[in-house]
Short mmCIF file of C-alpha atoms and ligand atoms in Angstrom, two decimals:
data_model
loop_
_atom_site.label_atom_id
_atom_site.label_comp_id
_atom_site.label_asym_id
_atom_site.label_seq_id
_atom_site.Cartn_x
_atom_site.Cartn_y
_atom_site.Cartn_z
CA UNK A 1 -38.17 10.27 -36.01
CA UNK A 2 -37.52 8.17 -33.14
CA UNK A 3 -40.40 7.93 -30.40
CA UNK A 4 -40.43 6.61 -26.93
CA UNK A 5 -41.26 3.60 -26.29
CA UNK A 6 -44.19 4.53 -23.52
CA UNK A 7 -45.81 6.26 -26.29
CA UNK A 8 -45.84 3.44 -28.90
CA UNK A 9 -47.21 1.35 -26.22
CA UNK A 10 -49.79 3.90 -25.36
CA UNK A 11 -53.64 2.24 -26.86
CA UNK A 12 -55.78 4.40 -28.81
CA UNK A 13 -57.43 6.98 -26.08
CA UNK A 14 -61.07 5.41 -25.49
CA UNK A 15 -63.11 7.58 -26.86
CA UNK A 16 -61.07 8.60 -30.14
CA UNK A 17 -63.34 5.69 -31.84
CA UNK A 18 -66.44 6.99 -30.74
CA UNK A 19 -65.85 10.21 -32.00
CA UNK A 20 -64.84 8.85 -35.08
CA UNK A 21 -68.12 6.84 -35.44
CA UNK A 22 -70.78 9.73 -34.41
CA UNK A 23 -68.61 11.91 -37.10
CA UNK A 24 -68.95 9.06 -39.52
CA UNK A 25 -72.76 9.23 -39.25
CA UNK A 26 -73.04 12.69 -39.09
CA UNK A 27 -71.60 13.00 -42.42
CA UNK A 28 -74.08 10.81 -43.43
CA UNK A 29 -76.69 13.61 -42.22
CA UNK A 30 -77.91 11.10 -39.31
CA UNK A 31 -77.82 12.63 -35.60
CA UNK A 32 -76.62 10.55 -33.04
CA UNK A 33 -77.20 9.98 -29.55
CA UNK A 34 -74.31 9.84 -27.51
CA UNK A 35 -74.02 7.83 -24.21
CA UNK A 36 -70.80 7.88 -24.23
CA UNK A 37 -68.34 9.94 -22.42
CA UNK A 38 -68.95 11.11 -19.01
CA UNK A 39 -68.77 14.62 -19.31
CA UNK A 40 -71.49 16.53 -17.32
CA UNK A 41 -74.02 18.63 -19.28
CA UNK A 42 -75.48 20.37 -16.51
CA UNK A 43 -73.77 23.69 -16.57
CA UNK A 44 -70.91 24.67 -13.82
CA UNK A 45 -73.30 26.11 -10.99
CA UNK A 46 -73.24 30.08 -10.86
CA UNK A 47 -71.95 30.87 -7.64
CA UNK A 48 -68.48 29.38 -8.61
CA UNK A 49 -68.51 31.42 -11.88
CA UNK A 50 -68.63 34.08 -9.63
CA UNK A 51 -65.62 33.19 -8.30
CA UNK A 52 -63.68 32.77 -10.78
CA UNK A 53 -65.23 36.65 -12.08
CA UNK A 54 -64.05 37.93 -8.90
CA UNK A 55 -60.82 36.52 -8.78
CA UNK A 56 -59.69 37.09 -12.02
CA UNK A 57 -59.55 40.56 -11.68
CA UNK A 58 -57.45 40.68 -8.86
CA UNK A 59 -53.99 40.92 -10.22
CA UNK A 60 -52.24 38.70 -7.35
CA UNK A 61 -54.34 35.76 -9.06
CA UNK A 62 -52.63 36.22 -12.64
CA UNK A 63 -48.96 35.29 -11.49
CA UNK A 64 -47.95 31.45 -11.37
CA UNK A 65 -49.60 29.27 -8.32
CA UNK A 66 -47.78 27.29 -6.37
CA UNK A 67 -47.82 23.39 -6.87
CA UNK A 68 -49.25 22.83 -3.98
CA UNK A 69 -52.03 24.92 -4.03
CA UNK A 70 -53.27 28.16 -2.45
CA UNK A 71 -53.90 27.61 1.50
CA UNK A 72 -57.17 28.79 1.29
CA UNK A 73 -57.93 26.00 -1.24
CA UNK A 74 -56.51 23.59 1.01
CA UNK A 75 -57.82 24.44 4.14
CA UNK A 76 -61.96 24.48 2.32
CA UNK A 77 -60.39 20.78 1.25
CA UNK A 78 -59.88 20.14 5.13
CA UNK A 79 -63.38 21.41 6.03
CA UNK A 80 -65.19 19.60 3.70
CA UNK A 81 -62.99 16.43 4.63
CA UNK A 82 -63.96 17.16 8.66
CA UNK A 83 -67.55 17.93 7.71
CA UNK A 84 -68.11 15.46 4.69
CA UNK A 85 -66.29 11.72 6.34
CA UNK A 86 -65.36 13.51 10.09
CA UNK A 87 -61.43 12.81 8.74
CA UNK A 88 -58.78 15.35 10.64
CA UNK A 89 -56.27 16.95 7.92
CA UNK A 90 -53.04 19.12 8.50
CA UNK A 91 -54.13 21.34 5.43
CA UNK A 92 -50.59 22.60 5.02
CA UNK A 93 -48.93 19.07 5.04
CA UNK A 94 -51.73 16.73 3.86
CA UNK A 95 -53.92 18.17 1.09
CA UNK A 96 -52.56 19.08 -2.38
CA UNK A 97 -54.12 20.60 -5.27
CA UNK A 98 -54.51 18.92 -8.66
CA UNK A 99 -55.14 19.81 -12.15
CA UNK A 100 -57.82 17.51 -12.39
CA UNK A 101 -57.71 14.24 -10.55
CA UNK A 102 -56.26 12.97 -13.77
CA UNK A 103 -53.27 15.08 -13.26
CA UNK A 104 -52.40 13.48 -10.08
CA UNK A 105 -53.24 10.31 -10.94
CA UNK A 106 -50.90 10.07 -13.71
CA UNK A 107 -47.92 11.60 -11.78
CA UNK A 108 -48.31 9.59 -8.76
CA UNK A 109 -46.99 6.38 -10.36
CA UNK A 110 -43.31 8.62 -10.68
CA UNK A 111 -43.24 9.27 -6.67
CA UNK A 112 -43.89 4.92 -6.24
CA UNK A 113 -42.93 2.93 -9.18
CA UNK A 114 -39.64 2.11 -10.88
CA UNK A 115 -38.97 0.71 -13.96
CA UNK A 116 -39.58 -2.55 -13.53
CA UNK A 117 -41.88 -2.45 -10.50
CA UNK A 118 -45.28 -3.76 -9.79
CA UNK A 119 -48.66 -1.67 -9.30
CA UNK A 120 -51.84 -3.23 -8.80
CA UNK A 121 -55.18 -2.31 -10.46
CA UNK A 122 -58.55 -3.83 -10.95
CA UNK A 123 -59.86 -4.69 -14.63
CA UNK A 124 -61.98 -2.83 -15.41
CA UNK A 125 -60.71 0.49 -14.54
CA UNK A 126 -60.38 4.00 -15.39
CA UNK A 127 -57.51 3.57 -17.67
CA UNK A 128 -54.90 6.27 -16.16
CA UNK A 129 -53.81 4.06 -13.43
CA UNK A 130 -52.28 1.94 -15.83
CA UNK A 131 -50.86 4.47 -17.95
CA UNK A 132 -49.13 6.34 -15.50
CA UNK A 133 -47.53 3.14 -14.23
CA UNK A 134 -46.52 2.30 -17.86
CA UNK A 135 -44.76 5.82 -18.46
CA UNK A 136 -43.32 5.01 -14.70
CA UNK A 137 -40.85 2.43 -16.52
CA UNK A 138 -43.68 -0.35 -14.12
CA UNK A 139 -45.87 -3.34 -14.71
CA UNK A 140 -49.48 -3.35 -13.83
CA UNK A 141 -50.67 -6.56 -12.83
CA UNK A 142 -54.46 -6.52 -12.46
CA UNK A 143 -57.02 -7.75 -10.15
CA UNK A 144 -60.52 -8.82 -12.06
CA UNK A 145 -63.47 -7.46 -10.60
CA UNK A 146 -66.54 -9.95 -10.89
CA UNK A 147 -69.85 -9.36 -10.76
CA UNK A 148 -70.28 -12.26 -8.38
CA UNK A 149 -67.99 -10.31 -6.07
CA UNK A 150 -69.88 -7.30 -6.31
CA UNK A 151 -67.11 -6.22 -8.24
CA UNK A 152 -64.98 -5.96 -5.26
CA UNK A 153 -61.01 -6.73 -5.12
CA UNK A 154 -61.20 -10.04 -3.77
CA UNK A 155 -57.90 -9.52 -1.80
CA UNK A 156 -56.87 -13.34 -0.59
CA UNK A 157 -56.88 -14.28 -4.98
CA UNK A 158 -53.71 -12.04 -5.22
CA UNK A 159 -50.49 -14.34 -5.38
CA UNK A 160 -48.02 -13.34 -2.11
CA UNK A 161 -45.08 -13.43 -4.73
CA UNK A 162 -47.03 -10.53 -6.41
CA UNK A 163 -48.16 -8.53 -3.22
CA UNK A 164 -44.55 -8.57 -1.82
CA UNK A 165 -43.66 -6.97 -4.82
CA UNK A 166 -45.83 -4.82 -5.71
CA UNK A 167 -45.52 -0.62 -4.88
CA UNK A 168 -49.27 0.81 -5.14
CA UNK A 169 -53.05 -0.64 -5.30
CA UNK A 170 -55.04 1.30 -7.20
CA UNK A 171 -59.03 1.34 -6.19
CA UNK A 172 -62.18 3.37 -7.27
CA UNK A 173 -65.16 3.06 -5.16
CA UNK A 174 -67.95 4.38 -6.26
CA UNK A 175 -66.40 2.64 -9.42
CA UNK A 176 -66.18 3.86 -12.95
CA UNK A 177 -67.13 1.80 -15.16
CA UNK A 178 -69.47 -0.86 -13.22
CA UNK A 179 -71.05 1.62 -10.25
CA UNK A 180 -69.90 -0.57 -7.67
CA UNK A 181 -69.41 1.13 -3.70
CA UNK A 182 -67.51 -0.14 -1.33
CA UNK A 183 -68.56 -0.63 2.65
CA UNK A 184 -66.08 0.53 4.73
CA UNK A 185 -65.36 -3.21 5.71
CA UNK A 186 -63.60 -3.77 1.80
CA UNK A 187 -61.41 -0.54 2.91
CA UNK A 188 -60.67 -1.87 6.16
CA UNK A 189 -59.06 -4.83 4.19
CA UNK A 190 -57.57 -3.06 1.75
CA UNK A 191 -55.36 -1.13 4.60
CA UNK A 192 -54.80 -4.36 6.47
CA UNK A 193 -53.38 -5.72 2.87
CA UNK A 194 -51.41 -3.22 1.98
CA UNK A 195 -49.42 -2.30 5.68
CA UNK A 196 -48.80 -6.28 5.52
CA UNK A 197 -47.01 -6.44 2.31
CA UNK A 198 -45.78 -2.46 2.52
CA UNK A 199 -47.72 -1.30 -0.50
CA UNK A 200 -48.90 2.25 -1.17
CA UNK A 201 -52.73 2.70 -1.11
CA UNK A 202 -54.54 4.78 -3.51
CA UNK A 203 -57.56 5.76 -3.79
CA UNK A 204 -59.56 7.71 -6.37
CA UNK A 205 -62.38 8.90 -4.88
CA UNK A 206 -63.89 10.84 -7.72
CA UNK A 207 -67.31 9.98 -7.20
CA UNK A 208 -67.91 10.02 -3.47
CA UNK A 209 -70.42 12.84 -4.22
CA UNK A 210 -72.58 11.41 -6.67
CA UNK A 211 -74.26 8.66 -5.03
CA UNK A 212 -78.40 7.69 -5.03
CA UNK A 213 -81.34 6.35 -3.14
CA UNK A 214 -79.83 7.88 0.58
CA UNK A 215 -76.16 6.22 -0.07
CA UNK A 216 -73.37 7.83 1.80
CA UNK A 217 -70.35 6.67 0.17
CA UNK A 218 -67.09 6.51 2.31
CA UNK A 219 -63.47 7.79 2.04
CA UNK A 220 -60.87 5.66 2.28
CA UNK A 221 -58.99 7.86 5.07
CA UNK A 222 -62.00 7.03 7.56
CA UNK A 223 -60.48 3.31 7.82
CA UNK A 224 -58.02 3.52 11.65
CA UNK A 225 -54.44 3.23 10.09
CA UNK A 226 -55.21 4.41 6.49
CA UNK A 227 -53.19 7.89 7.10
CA UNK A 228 -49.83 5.74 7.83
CA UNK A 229 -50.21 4.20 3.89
CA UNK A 230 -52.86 5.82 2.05
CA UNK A 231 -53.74 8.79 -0.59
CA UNK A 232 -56.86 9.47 -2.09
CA UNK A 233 -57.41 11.41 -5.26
CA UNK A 234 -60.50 13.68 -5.75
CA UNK A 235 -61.91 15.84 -8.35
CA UNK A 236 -64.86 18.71 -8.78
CA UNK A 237 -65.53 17.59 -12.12
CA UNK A 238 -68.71 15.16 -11.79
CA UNK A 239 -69.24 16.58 -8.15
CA UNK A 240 -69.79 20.57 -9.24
CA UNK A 241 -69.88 20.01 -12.98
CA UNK A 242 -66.61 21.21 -13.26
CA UNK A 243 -64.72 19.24 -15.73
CA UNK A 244 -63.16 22.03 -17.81
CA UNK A 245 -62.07 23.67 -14.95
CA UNK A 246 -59.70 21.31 -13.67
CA UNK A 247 -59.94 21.30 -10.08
CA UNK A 248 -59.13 18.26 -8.22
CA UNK A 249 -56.87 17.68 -4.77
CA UNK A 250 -55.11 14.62 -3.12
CA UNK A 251 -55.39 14.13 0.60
CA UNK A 252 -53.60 11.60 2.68
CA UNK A 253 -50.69 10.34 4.44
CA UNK A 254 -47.90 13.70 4.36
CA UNK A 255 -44.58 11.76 2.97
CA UNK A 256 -46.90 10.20 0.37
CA UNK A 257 -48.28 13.67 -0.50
CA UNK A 258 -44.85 15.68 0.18
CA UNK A 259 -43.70 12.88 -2.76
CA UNK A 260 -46.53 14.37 -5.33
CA UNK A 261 -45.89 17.66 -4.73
CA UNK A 262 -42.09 17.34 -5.46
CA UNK A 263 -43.14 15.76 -8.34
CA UNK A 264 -45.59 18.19 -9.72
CA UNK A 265 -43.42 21.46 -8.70
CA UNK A 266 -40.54 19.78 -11.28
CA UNK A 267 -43.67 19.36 -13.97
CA UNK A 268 -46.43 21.57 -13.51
CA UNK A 269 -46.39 25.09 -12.00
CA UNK A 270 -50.21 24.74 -10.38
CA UNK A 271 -53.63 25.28 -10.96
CA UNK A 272 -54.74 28.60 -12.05
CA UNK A 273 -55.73 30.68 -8.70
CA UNK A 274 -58.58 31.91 -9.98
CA UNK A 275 -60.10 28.05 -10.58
CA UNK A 276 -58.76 27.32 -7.07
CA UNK A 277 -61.16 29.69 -6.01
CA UNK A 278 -63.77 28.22 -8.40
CA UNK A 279 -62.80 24.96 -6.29
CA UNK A 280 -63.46 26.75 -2.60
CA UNK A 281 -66.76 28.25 -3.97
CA UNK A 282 -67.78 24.55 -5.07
CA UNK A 283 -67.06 23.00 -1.85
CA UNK A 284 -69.10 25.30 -0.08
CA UNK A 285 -72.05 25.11 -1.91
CA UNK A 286 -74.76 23.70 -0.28
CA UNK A 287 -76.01 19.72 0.92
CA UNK A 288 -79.50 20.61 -1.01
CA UNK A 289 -77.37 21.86 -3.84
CA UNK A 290 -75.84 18.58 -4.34
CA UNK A 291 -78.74 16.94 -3.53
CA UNK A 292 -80.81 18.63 -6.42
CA UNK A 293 -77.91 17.57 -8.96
CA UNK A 294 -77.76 13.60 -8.16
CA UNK A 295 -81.51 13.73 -8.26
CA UNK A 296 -81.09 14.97 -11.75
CA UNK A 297 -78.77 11.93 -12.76
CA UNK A 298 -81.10 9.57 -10.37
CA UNK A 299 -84.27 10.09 -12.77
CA UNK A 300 -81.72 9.57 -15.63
CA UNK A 301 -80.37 6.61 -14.19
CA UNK A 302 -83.55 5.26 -12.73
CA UNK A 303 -85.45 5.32 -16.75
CA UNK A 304 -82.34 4.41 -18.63
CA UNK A 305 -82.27 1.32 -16.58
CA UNK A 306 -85.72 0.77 -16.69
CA UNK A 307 -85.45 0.91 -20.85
CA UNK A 308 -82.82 -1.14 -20.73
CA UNK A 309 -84.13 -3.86 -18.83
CA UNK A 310 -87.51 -3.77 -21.02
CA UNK A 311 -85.30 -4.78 -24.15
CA UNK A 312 -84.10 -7.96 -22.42
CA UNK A 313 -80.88 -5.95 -21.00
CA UNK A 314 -80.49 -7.16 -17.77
CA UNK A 315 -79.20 -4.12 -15.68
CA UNK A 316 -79.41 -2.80 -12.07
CA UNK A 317 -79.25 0.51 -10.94
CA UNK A 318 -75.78 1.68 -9.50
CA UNK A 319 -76.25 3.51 -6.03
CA UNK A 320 -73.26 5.86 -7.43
CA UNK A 321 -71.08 7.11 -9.81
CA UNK A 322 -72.26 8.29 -13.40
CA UNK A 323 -72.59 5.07 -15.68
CA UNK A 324 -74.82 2.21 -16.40
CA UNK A 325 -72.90 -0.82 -16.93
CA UNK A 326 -74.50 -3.53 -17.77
CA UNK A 327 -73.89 -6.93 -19.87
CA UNK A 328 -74.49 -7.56 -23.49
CA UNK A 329 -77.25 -9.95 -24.43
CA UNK A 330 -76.00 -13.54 -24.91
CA UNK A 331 -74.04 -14.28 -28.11
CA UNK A 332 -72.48 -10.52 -28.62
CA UNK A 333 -68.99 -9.31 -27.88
CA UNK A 334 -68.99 -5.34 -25.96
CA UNK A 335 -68.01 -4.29 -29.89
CA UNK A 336 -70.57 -5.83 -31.57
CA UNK A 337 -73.32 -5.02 -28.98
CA UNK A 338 -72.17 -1.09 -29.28
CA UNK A 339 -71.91 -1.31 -33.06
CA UNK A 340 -75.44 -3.02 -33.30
CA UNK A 341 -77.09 -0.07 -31.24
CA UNK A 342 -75.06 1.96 -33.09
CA UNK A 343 -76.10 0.61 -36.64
CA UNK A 344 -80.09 0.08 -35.63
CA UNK A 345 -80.41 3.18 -33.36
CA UNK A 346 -78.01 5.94 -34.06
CA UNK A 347 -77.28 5.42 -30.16
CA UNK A 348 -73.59 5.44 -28.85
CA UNK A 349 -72.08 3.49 -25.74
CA UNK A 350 -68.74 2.10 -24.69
CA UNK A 351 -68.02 -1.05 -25.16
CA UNK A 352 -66.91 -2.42 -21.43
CA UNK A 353 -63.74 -4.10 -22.93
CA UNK A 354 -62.29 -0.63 -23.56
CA UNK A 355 -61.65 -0.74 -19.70
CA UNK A 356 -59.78 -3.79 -19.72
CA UNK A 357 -60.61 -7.27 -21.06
CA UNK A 358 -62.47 -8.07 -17.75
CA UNK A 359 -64.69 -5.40 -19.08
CA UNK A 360 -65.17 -8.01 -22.39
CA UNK A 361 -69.14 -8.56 -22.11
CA UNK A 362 -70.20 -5.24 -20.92
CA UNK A 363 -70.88 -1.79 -22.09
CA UNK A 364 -71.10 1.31 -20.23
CA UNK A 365 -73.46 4.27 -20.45
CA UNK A 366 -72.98 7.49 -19.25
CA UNK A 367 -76.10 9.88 -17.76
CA UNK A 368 -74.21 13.05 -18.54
CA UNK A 369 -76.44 14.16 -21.81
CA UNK A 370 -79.28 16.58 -21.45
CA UNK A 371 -82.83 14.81 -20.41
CA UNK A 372 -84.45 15.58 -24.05
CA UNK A 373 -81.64 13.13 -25.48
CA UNK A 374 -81.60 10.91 -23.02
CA UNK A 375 -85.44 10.41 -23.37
CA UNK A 376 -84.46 10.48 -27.54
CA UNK A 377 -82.09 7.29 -26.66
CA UNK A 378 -84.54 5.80 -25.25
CA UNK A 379 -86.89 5.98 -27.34
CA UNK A 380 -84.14 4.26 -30.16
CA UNK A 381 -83.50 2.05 -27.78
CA UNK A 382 -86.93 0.78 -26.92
CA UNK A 383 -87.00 -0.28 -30.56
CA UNK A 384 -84.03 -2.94 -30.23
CA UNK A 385 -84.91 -6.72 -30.39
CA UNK A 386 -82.33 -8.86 -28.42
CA UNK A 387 -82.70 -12.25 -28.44
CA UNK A 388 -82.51 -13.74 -24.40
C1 LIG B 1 -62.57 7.26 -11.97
C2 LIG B 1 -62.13 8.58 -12.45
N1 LIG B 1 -61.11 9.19 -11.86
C3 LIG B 1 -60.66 10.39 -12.27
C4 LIG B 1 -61.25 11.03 -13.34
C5 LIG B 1 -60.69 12.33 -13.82
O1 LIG B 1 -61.18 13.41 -13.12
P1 LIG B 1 -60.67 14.87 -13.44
O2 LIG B 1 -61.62 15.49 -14.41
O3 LIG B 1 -60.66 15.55 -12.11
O4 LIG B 1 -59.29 14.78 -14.01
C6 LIG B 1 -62.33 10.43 -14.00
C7 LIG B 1 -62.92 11.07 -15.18
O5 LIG B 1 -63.66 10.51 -15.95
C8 LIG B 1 -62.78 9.17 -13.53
O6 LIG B 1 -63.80 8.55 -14.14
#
C-alpha cells in the first residue's frame, strides 16, 4: 500500500512512548507515577453533567449540529468574552464552535496555508500547529523561545524575507510546555507584526483560565486592531475538566472565522448538541467555581516545585497553565533525565525536546494526577541525587 506522504512525515504522537514505558514496568509488576500527560483528573463538574442529562433526551439534540455551532452556544461564548476580557463579539459572525481546540487548530492551517507556504511557530510548542501546517502542503519555520526572553517571541530576530512570506503566527500564552504569560504589551506587538507583513494571527488561548497567585491572563482580541487580523482558539478541557467532551470555540476576526467554518462544514458535521450545552453550562459556572479548581492545581504546583527545587532542580513556579517545566541538571539530555527518574523512581515526565528541539534540556510535568500520587511522586522524587 501506498501512503501519503503527510503521514510518513508525521513523528511518533508524544506520548505513545510514555505509554509504552509505564506498560513496560507494569508488566514488570512495578506501579508508576505518571506526570505526564495533561489530562485533568478532577472530574467534569456536575452541573454540566446535568446538561448534557437534560439535553440528551430532547430529541431535537440527536439530529446532526451545524458546523458552526448552536446560537445559544455562541452567544454564552460572547458573554463570557464581554464579561471575562470586556471584548465585543457578533456571536452569529464571530464565534465558532470546535471539537476540541485541537480540532480547529488542525483545520485552520487549510483556510491560510498552501503547499509551499510559510507559518510561523515558536519551539517549543504544542505540536498541532505544526502538523496542521504540514498536512496543509506548508513549511513551519520556528521562532525559539528562550528562557532569557521569558520565553517570549522575540519579534525583531525574525528575518523580513521570512515575515513577508509567511501566512499565520502561531502563539500560546499562558504557554504549554514552559508556563510562560504574556502582558498585553507582547500582544500589542504581535498585531503590529503581523498587519505590517499581512500575516494571519492565531492565538490558542487554551489556558487563559487556569492561571495562579491573582494573575489575570489576557486575550489576544483585547489588543486595538487585533479583530482586523486575528483568531483565537479556546477549549473547556483544562478550564471545566472537560477533555473528553470536546468542547472548544474560535473567536475573532469574521472572514478569518467564515474561512474555518467553510472548512469544517466540508469535514466535520459539528459538535454533538448535547456537549454544546455541556459547553454553555461550563461557561456559566461560577468565578469561585474556577477559583476553587486552580487552587487545587496551585497547591500541586506550589509542592511539586518546591520538591523539585530541593533535589537541585532548579524550577520556578508558572503563574499559569498546567505544567512544570523546568531544566535538567547539568550533564543530562531531556531523554536521559526522564529515563533516569524513570529507572530510579518509577516516576514519568516528558522530556522537553518532544516539543521541539528548543525544548532539548527541559522536561515537563503535568499537575493533572490526583493529590495522593502527586504526593507519591514526590516522595520518589525526593529520593533522587543530581549532581549541581
Ligand atoms: C496548548 C494547547 N492547545 C490546545 C489543546 C487541545 O485542547 P482540546 O482538548 O480542546 O482539543 C491542548 C491540549 O493539551 C493544549 O495544550
Amino acid at each position: 500500500m501506498k501512503f501519503a506522504k503527510r503521514v510518513e512525515q508525521l513523528p511518533p504522537y508524544l506520548f505513545v512512548n510514555i505509554s509504552r514505558a509505564i506498560a513496560e514496568k507494569k508488566k514488570q509488576g512495578i506501579d508508576v507515577i505518571s506526570f505526564g500527560i495533561g489530562d485533568p483528573d478532577i472530574p467534569t463538574p456536575q452541573k454540566v453533567l446535568d446538561a448534557l442529562i437534560d439535553s440528551s433526551q430532547k430529541p431535537e439534540n440527536h439530529k446532526y449540529p451545524e458546523s458552526e455551532g448552536l446560537p445559544e452556544f455562541r452567544k454564552a461564548v460572547a458573554e463570557f468574552y464581554k464579561d471575562r476580557f470586556n471584548v465585543n463579539l457578533d456571536y452569529e459572525t464571530e464565534i465558532i464552535n470546535l471539537i476540541g481546540a485541537k480540532e480547529g487548530i488542525a483545520h485552520a492551517a487549510l483556510c491560510f496555508i498552501d503547499p509551499g507556504d510559510i507559518s510561523l511557530s515558536t519551539n517549543p510548542a504544542y505540536p498541532v500547529y505544526e502538523i496542521g501546517t504540514m498536512f496543509a502542503g506548508g513549511q513551519t519555520h520556528f521562532l525559539n523561545l528562550e528562557e532569557k526572553n521569558q520565553y517570549l517571541v522575540d519579534f525583531t530576530s525574525i528575518p523580513t524575507n521570512i515575515a513577508k512570506k509567511a501566512k499565520t503566527l502561531w502563539l500560546n500564552y499562558p504557554n504549554n510546555p514552559t508556563g510562560a504569560i504574556a502582558p498585553i504589551s507582547f500582544f500589542e506587538e504581535a498585531v503590529k507584526f503581523c498587519k505590517e507583513f499581512d500575516i494571519a494571527l492565531l492565538h490558542d488561548a487554551a489556558y487563559t483560565e487556569v492561571t495562579y497567585d491573582d494573575y489575570v491572563a489576557p486575550s489576544i482580541l483585547q489588543v486595538e486592531g487585533a479583530m482586523d487580523i486575528a483568531m483565537e482558539f479556546h477549549s473547556l478541557s483544562k478550564t471545566a475538566n472537560m477533555t473528553g467532551w470536546r468542547v472548544g470555540m474560535a473567536a475573532g476576526n469574521k472572514d478569518m472565522v467564515n474561512a474555518l467554518m467553510r472548512v469544517k462544514s466540508n469535514i466535520d458535521s459539528g459538535l454533538s448538541q448535547s456537549n454544546q450545552y455541556m459547553g454553555i453550562a461550563a461557561l456559566k459556572l461560577s468565578d469561585d467555581w474556577y477559583k476553587q479548581n486552580n487552587e487545587i492545581y496551585k497547591k500541586r504546583r506550589d509542592k511539586v516545585v518546591d520538591v523539585l527545587n530541593s533535589i537541585g532542580v532548579k524550577t520556578v513556579k508558572p503563574k499559569g497553565g498546567l505544567y512544570i517545566w523546568t531544566p535538567v541538571p547539568k550533564g543530562y539530555t531531556s531523554a536521559e533525565f526522564a529515563e533516569k527518574l524513570l529507572n530510579e523512581a518509577n516516576v514519568v515526565v516528558t522530556p522537553g525536546n518532544g516539543y521541539g528541539d528548543a525544548g532539548e534540556g527541559y522536561i515537563r510535568l503535568s499537575l493533572t494526577i490526583p493529590d495522593d500520587q502527586i504526593d507519591e511522586g514526590l516522595i520518589r522524587l525526593s529520593k533522587i541525587r543530581v549532581s549541581s
